[in-house]
Amino acid sequence: MASIRGIITGTNAAVWRTVNKAGVPWHKLPGPAAALNLAALREDLRHDNLHDTRDDVEEAELENLPAYRTYDGTMQDPYDAKMGSAQTRFGRNFPWEATAAEEPPRLLTPSPREVSRTVFWRDEFQPATGLNVLAAAWIQFQNHGWFGHGTNDPDRVVEIELAEGDDWDGEMLIERTTADRTRDPEDGRPATYLNKVTHWWDGSAIYGSSEDQNRVMRSGEDGKMLLIDGKLPLEEDPVLAGIDRTGFNDNYWVGLALLHTLFVKEHNAICDMLKKTYPSWSDEKLFLTARLVNAALMAKIHTVEWTPGILNTPVLQTGMHANWYGALPEWMAAARFLTKAIDIEAGAGIIGSELKHHGASFAITEEFISVYRLHPLIPDDYPICDHRTGELIENVEFNDVMGNDTRAAVDKFGWTDLMYHFGTEYPGKITLHNHPRALMDHTRVTGQHLDLGTVDIFRDRERGVRRYNDFREQLRMPRITSFDKLTPNPDWNAELEELYAGNIDDVDLQVGLLGEEPPEGFGFSDTAFRIFILMASRRLKSDRFFTRDYTPEVYTAQGMEWIDKNTMADVIIRHFPELAPALEGSANAFAPWRKAGPRSGAA
Amino acid sequence: MAIDFKHASFADGVLFSAQVAVPNVVQGLFRKRAPVVSAATLVHADQLAYRCTAALVRKYGADPFYVRVVAEEALLVHHPDDIRRVLEGSPAPFASDPDAKKKGMSAFQPDALTLSRGDLWAQRRSFAEAVLDTRKPTHRLARGFAAIAIAEADALLDLDRPITWDDLNSAFQRLTRRVVLGDAATDDVKITDQLAALMDAGNKMPGKPARGYVQFHALLQEYVDTPDPAALTGLFAAAPQDRETDPAGQLIHWLFAMGDTLPANLFRTLVVLAGHPLALAEVRAELAGKRLTTVKTVVGATYLAGCIQDTMRLWPTTGLFGRVTTTDVRFANGELVPAGTQVLIHNLFNHRNRTRVAYADRFAPEEWVSGGAAGDWSFNFFSHGPQGCPGAGLSIFLGQAFLGRLLTRADPVVESGPTLRPGKPLPYSIDLASLTVSFGR
């Protein structure tokens, strides 16, 4: 059967390689052809762009696989107990030889601070009018479930030289990413880094990545997570004052507080449903099953709502729906069965299909992390309005709703008006000259003062993520040959040419990604999208709880129904019913909601 | 001008007659015709009936609407509020003796409670309620009945071979004779056979007692005249009655409801639980370490009761039932329904109505334990209102004791018949004749 699949996908890939080489990109093709082209691109990416960094891969069928997600992500793969677990290495989308970290002077050339000041500085807020701020918070929420490099190394600090005229207060120091202590420093291979959270799409952002961490967030009854007066418990460490105790609370702000609390409430609602259905179940069984359901619901919302929201084209609408449900309708049972048998995922969807890793153990990759640096999404201004009348309550800034001020903001405005704000206002457009000003002069709860734009550039270089043209080449995309083809804005191109001293191949990845004109309807670049189509499918395809164990025996029939029937809007309205009027008529909860008041309507 | 409900088109009436009404009659209104039921299952007749009504409801909306059933128009009521209006208004102004039902039931129980009207209905109803302990939490003879149910379950297991519908039905007919008539009737299969023959005759809707009814009634009367204190007949003397009550004529209904309808539901429950291991585990957890001979244990098995009730919801043994207006009736918005109008309630559709029932096509016992199913007027396998089944509580109790015993002693395995798994929509019909269940121990 595999050979049938090989013939079909191989032929498809060969056809589209030829078409693309002839200069016709996938997004210029009509719908069905574009969909086939994307399937071909994914096949090539699976073949060429998955590289294992681990040297402790095991290959023996495991016995007594748990029918639930473990706290640290071990025992999830049927053959490799450690795969995807917390404290294991990030993978790569490019081969070892193309992942070497940059060393000085290249590491600091051109100065990451100058790149940030020149092309990231938000002169004027550029909104993404097809989305709401909830979409911005959502991707950060999901990212925190997929990856985290952990605390940086305070003993290895790089000083960024400041140009004349730079008004940065004091010296600019960046702590380097903590090294991978599991590596033999003498093996001569490029540096690798450890993921402090589980790589799996398992909701670790709210559940944590170890049992100890998880236990303190549990109520101990009926599988539920702890909520105190409808809020998460607060951290006890004075440094983290005002920040929720949750699975991942780095870079915390109200956007995350809203979503973490919302999905803890959802977890508890799922527990209620399961307890009603299976009254004899213990706290632990209820918790573990509710976690499975809640994580899958988040994955579904991300796949069929958030993604088509930010990549708003008919082919992606169809494609992401197909990733989850399959393109063939339920009544075409025989055809769905056939496509499932030969593992053509588009037919019956990835969900419930055969588990596959495509030659490399599952891990979030450094390149994936780079393309998800979407900081321009964050606005600087937050006009909080009354959800009933639409009247302005107060204009606040990002710094008023983040870090140690998070809980105070929640207490001051309340969940409903905050959620209403996130639903009705626009996020920033993912482009150059649109980094949030607050984050370019940002003091973290630890007291570190940083410019996130500078950090965005520095991290890619430090971690050996290729610069823009090399990155494209690794993805079999054409190199950009001159600055006038870099962005659609001639002024920006001129700025960049001067900044990079005319060396187009030196342009940083983040600069290229933000400058590139996205395909029509897309919220981000086609280059970033290549990593996306590979990894978005892989997060599902490599996870046994989305493939072979996506069954009623594991999830319960009621749990699967919960995943199937609920949308982001359902979740919001379940816990904030007063927001139902704002969501009325909304086809996607990540698109701007209806505004209250005399000038009611979409934002 | 009087406000009227919508009238479905002639074509829709033909469709409804062909896909809902006629198959319902052909499969046997009172006693199922096994070969016809098997054939109907093969052609998915119940699924077609569901789709037909669903399409009509989509087309004609939430209010009742008239639809032609062969020669005359009937009012199809499907919204739970309207169903409530009808069933709360039974037996007057919505009498439970529409023509077809009356003609059929006259063959084997011409003096049935459901065919009675006015004072006679009230009198017979109070007799039934007194004997069946309708308004009490448990029947006063429950302890003995539980022992009978356990003994019959044990006997079934002792067969030590896969069981068929005939095996289960025979066991339950025996149980029924003991519960209703007393131990003396344990092996009196003649009663069961005669009733079956009379009900077969009822399917042809003769409109009068069938041949053999008088002898059948006389046989039952003998049991009534020599009551068993441990059986329902032992309670007759103390129950309110007059010369027209006809106690022997009343118990006929209990014989077929308990002997045929209940085991059909229990067999299906057994098959569903065999394919739903998590639900089966709940049933066992509920009964773990308890003795089923204790009434409290049986009554406390609420999850098991939910399993039986949800099976009854999923596969109602009465797919379509009717009422007839005894006077002109006005509905909520002033719509006038003339006297003599047939009112139809399509259980098969209402129980699975996907737009109203979130758990329409899956096994959802929990909805009967802690959900809203018990208070939902869409579900009418025991009917609702003044004419709700007076033996519903006793029926569920017997089912709990019987299944509780089987399921705590053995693992049911479906040897033949449909595979019913969680996560897949459950079929609209299960042919009892196709089922064979073995018990692993």
Coordinates of C-alpha atoms in Angstrom, one line a residue, chain A residues 107-419:
Chain A
L107 CA 27.4 37.4 15.0
L108 CA 27.2 41.1 15.5
T109 CA 27.3 42.4 11.9
P110 CA 25.4 44.4 11.2
S111 CA 24.6 45.3 14.7
P112 CA 21.4 43.6 15.7
R113 CA 20.5 46.8 17.6
E114 CA 20.9 48.9 14.4
V115 CA 18.8 46.4 12.5
S116 CA 16.1 46.8 15.1
R117 CA 16.3 50.6 15.3
T118 CA 16.4 51.0 11.5
V119 CA 13.7 48.6 10.2
F120 CA 11.7 47.3 13.2
W121 CA 10.8 50.6 15.0
R122 CA 7.1 51.2 14.8
D123 CA 6.7 54.7 13.3
E124 CA 3.0 54.3 13.2
F125 CA 0.8 51.3 14.2
Q126 CA 0.0 49.2 11.1
P127 CA -3.0 47.1 12.0
A128 CA -3.9 43.6 10.6
T129 CA -7.5 44.3 10.0
G130 CA -8.6 40.7 9.4
L131 CA -7.7 39.6 12.9
N132 CA -8.2 40.5 16.5
V133 CA -5.7 40.8 19.4
L134 CA -6.9 37.5 20.7
A135 CA -5.2 35.9 17.6
A136 CA -1.9 37.5 18.7
A137 CA -2.2 36.2 22.3
W138 CA -3.3 32.8 21.0
I139 CA -0.1 32.2 19.0
Q140 CA 2.0 33.1 22.0
F141 CA -0.1 30.8 24.1
Q142 CA 0.4 27.9 21.7
N143 CA 4.1 28.6 21.3
H144 CA 4.5 28.3 25.0
G145 CA 3.1 24.8 24.8
W146 CA 5.5 23.9 22.1
F147 CA 8.9 25.4 23.0
G148 CA 10.9 27.3 25.5
H149 CA 14.7 27.7 25.7
G150 CA 14.4 28.3 29.4
T151 CA 16.4 30.8 31.4
N152 CA 19.3 32.3 29.6
D153 CA 22.9 31.9 30.8
P154 CA 23.8 34.8 33.0
D155 CA 27.5 33.8 32.8
R156 CA 27.7 34.3 29.1
V157 CA 26.7 37.8 28.2
V158 CA 27.2 39.6 25.0
E159 CA 27.4 43.4 24.9
I160 CA 25.8 45.0 21.9
E161 CA 27.6 48.1 20.9
L162 CA 25.4 51.1 20.6
A163 CA 25.7 53.4 17.6
E164 CA 26.2 57.1 18.0
G165 CA 22.9 58.8 18.5
D166 CA 21.3 55.7 20.0
D167 CA 19.2 56.8 23.0
W168 CA 19.3 53.4 24.8
D169 CA 19.7 54.0 28.5
G170 CA 23.0 52.4 29.6
E171 CA 24.7 49.4 28.1
M172 CA 22.9 46.8 26.2
L173 CA 23.6 43.2 27.4
I174 CA 22.1 40.0 26.0
E175 CA 22.5 36.8 27.9
R176 CA 23.3 33.9 25.6
T177 CA 21.0 30.9 25.3
T178 CA 21.8 28.3 27.9
A179 CA 23.9 25.6 26.3
D180 CA 22.9 22.0 25.9
R181 CA 24.6 20.2 28.7
T182 CA 23.8 16.8 27.3
R183 CA 26.2 17.3 24.4
D184 CA 29.7 16.2 24.1
P185 CA 31.5 19.5 23.6
E186 CA 34.2 17.7 21.6
D187 CA 32.0 16.2 19.0
G188 CA 32.6 19.0 16.6
R189 CA 29.0 19.5 15.6
P190 CA 27.1 22.7 15.8
A191 CA 25.4 23.7 19.1
T192 CA 22.1 22.3 20.0
Y193 CA 19.6 23.5 22.7
L194 CA 17.1 21.8 25.0
N195 CA 13.4 22.4 25.1
K196 CA 12.4 23.1 28.7
V197 CA 8.8 22.0 27.9
T198 CA 7.4 19.0 26.1
H199 CA 7.5 19.3 22.3
W200 CA 4.1 17.7 22.0
W201 CA 0.9 19.5 21.4
D202 CA -0.3 18.5 24.8
G203 CA -1.4 21.8 26.5
S204 CA 1.8 22.0 28.6
A205 CA 1.4 25.8 28.6
I206 CA -1.3 25.3 31.2
Y207 CA -0.5 21.8 32.5
G208 CA 3.2 22.2 32.9
S209 CA 6.0 19.8 31.8
S210 CA 6.6 17.8 35.0
E211 CA 4.4 16.1 37.5
D212 CA 5.6 18.3 40.4
Q213 CA 4.8 21.4 38.5
N214 CA 1.4 20.0 37.6
R215 CA 0.4 18.8 41.1
V216 CA 0.5 22.2 42.7
M217 CA -2.0 23.5 40.0
R218 CA -4.5 20.8 40.7
S219 CA -7.5 21.0 43.0
G220 CA -7.3 17.3 43.9
E221 CA -11.0 16.8 43.2
D222 CA -12.8 15.5 40.2
G223 CA -9.7 16.0 38.0
K224 CA -10.0 19.8 38.2
M225 CA -7.4 22.5 38.0
L226 CA -7.2 25.0 40.7
L227 CA -9.1 28.2 40.3
I228 CA -9.7 30.8 43.1
D229 CA -12.6 33.1 42.5
G230 CA -12.4 32.2 38.8
K231 CA -8.7 33.1 38.6
L232 CA -5.6 31.0 38.6
P233 CA -3.5 31.0 41.8
L234 CA -0.7 33.5 41.8
E235 CA 3.0 32.7 41.9
E236 CA 4.5 33.0 45.4
D237 CA 7.9 34.2 44.4
P238 CA 8.0 38.0 44.9
V239 CA 9.8 38.4 41.5
L240 CA 6.8 36.8 39.9
A241 CA 4.2 38.9 41.9
G242 CA 1.0 39.4 40.0
I243 CA 1.7 36.5 37.6
D244 CA -0.5 33.4 37.4
R245 CA 0.9 30.1 38.5
T246 CA 0.5 28.1 35.3
G247 CA 2.4 25.7 33.1
F248 CA 4.4 28.3 31.3
N249 CA 4.4 31.9 32.5
D250 CA 7.4 33.5 31.0
N251 CA 6.7 36.9 29.3
Y252 CA 3.2 36.9 30.9
W253 CA 0.6 39.5 30.2
V254 CA -3.2 39.8 30.2
G255 CA -3.4 38.2 26.8
L256 CA -1.9 35.1 28.2
A257 CA -3.8 35.4 31.5
L258 CA -7.1 35.4 29.5
L259 CA -6.2 32.3 27.5
H260 CA -4.6 30.3 30.3
T261 CA -7.6 31.0 32.6
L262 CA -10.1 30.3 29.8
F263 CA -8.6 26.9 29.0
V264 CA -8.3 26.0 32.7
K265 CA -12.0 26.8 33.0
E266 CA -12.5 24.6 29.9
H267 CA -10.5 21.8 31.4
N268 CA -12.8 21.9 34.4
A269 CA -15.9 22.0 32.3
I270 CA -14.6 18.9 30.5
C271 CA -14.1 17.3 33.9
D272 CA -17.7 18.0 34.8
M273 CA -18.8 16.3 31.6
L274 CA -16.6 13.3 32.2
K275 CA -17.6 13.0 35.8
K276 CA -21.2 13.1 34.8
T277 CA -20.5 10.4 32.2
Y278 CA -18.2 8.2 34.2
P279 CA -19.1 8.8 37.9
S280 CA -16.8 6.2 39.2
W281 CA -13.6 7.7 37.7
S282 CA -10.9 8.9 40.1
D283 CA -9.5 12.4 40.2
E284 CA -6.4 11.3 38.2
K285 CA -8.3 9.5 35.5
L286 CA -10.6 12.5 35.1
F287 CA -7.7 14.9 34.9
L288 CA -5.7 12.8 32.4
T289 CA -8.7 12.3 30.1
A290 CA -9.8 15.9 30.4
R291 CA -6.3 17.0 29.5
L292 CA -6.4 14.8 26.3
V293 CA -9.7 16.4 25.3
N294 CA -8.7 19.9 26.1
A295 CA -5.3 19.7 24.3
A296 CA -7.0 18.2 21.2
L297 CA -9.6 21.0 21.3
M298 CA -6.9 23.6 21.4
A299 CA -5.1 21.8 18.5
K300 CA -8.4 21.8 16.5
I301 CA -9.1 25.4 17.2
H302 CA -5.5 26.3 16.1
T303 CA -5.8 24.2 13.0
V304 CA -9.3 25.0 11.7
E305 CA -9.8 28.5 13.2
W306 CA -6.6 30.4 14.0
T307 CA -4.7 29.3 11.0
P308 CA -7.3 30.0 8.4
G309 CA -7.8 33.3 10.2
I310 CA -4.2 34.4 9.7
L311 CA -3.8 32.7 6.3
N312 CA -7.1 33.8 5.0
T313 CA -7.3 32.2 1.5
P314 CA -9.8 29.6 0.2
V315 CA -7.0 27.1 -0.4
L316 CA -5.9 27.3 3.2
Q317 CA -9.4 27.2 4.5
T318 CA -9.9 24.0 2.7
G319 CA -6.4 22.7 3.4
M320 CA -6.5 23.2 7.2
H321 CA -10.0 21.7 7.4
A322 CA -8.6 18.7 5.4
N323 CA -5.7 18.4 7.9
W324 CA -8.1 17.9 10.7
Y325 CA -11.3 16.4 9.2
G326 CA -10.2 15.4 5.7
A327 CA -11.3 16.8 2.4
L328 CA -13.7 14.0 1.7
P329 CA -17.1 14.3 3.4
E330 CA -18.2 11.7 6.0
W331 CA -20.7 10.2 3.7
M332 CA -17.9 9.2 1.3
A333 CA -16.9 6.5 3.8
A334 CA -15.4 4.1 1.3
A335 CA -13.2 6.8 -0.3
R336 CA -12.1 8.0 3.1
F337 CA -11.3 4.5 4.1
L338 CA -9.2 4.0 1.0
T339 CA -7.3 7.2 1.3
K340 CA -6.7 6.3 5.0
A341 CA -5.4 2.9 4.0
I342 CA -2.8 4.3 1.6
D343 CA -2.1 7.2 4.0
I344 CA -3.2 10.1 1.7
E345 CA -4.0 12.5 4.6
A346 CA -6.0 14.9 2.5
G347 CA -8.7 12.3 2.1
A348 CA -9.7 11.6 5.7
G349 CA -7.5 14.0 7.6
I350 CA -4.4 13.5 9.7
I351 CA -6.5 13.0 12.7
G352 CA -6.9 9.2 13.3
S353 CA -4.4 8.4 10.5
E354 CA -1.2 6.4 10.7
L355 CA 1.5 7.7 13.1
K356 CA 4.6 8.8 11.1
H357 CA 7.8 10.8 11.9
H358 CA 9.1 10.9 8.3
G359 CA 12.7 9.9 9.2
A360 CA 13.4 12.1 12.2
S361 CA 12.2 11.9 15.7
F362 CA 9.6 14.4 16.5
A363 CA 10.9 17.7 17.9
I364 CA 10.1 21.3 17.6
T365 CA 12.9 22.8 15.4
E366 CA 14.9 26.0 15.9
E367 CA 13.8 27.1 12.4
F368 CA 10.2 26.7 13.5
I369 CA 10.8 28.9 16.5
S370 CA 12.3 31.6 14.3
V371 CA 9.4 31.8 12.0
Y372 CA 7.1 32.2 14.9
R373 CA 8.8 35.3 16.1
L374 CA 5.6 37.3 15.4
H375 CA 6.1 40.2 17.7
P376 CA 4.6 42.9 15.4
L377 CA 1.2 41.3 16.3
I378 CA 1.4 43.0 19.7
P379 CA -0.2 46.5 19.8
D380 CA 1.1 49.2 22.1
D381 CA -2.2 50.8 23.0
Y382 CA -5.1 49.1 24.8
P383 CA -8.3 51.2 24.8
I384 CA -10.4 49.1 27.3
C385 CA -14.1 49.5 26.6
D386 CA -17.3 48.4 28.3
H387 CA -18.5 45.3 26.5
R388 CA -22.2 46.3 27.0
T389 CA -22.0 49.9 25.7
G390 CA -18.7 50.1 23.9
E391 CA -17.8 53.2 25.9
L392 CA -14.2 53.7 26.6
I393 CA -13.2 52.9 30.2
E394 CA -9.5 53.7 30.0
N395 CA -6.7 53.8 27.6
V396 CA -3.8 51.8 28.8
E397 CA -0.4 50.8 27.4
F398 CA 1.2 47.4 27.0
N399 CA 3.4 48.0 30.1
D400 CA 0.2 48.5 32.2
V401 CA -1.1 45.0 31.4
M402 CA 2.1 42.9 31.5
G403 CA 4.5 41.3 33.9
N404 CA 3.9 42.1 37.5
D405 CA 1.0 44.3 36.6
T406 CA -1.0 41.5 34.9
R407 CA -3.2 40.5 37.9
A408 CA -3.8 44.2 38.8
A409 CA -5.1 44.8 35.2
V410 CA -7.3 41.8 35.4
D411 CA -8.7 42.9 38.7
K412 CA -9.2 46.5 37.5
F413 CA -11.0 45.7 34.2
G414 CA -12.4 42.3 34.8
W415 CA -12.3 39.3 32.4
T416 CA -15.2 40.3 30.3
D417 CA -14.1 43.8 29.2
L418 CA -10.6 42.6 28.7
M419 CA -11.7 39.7 26.6

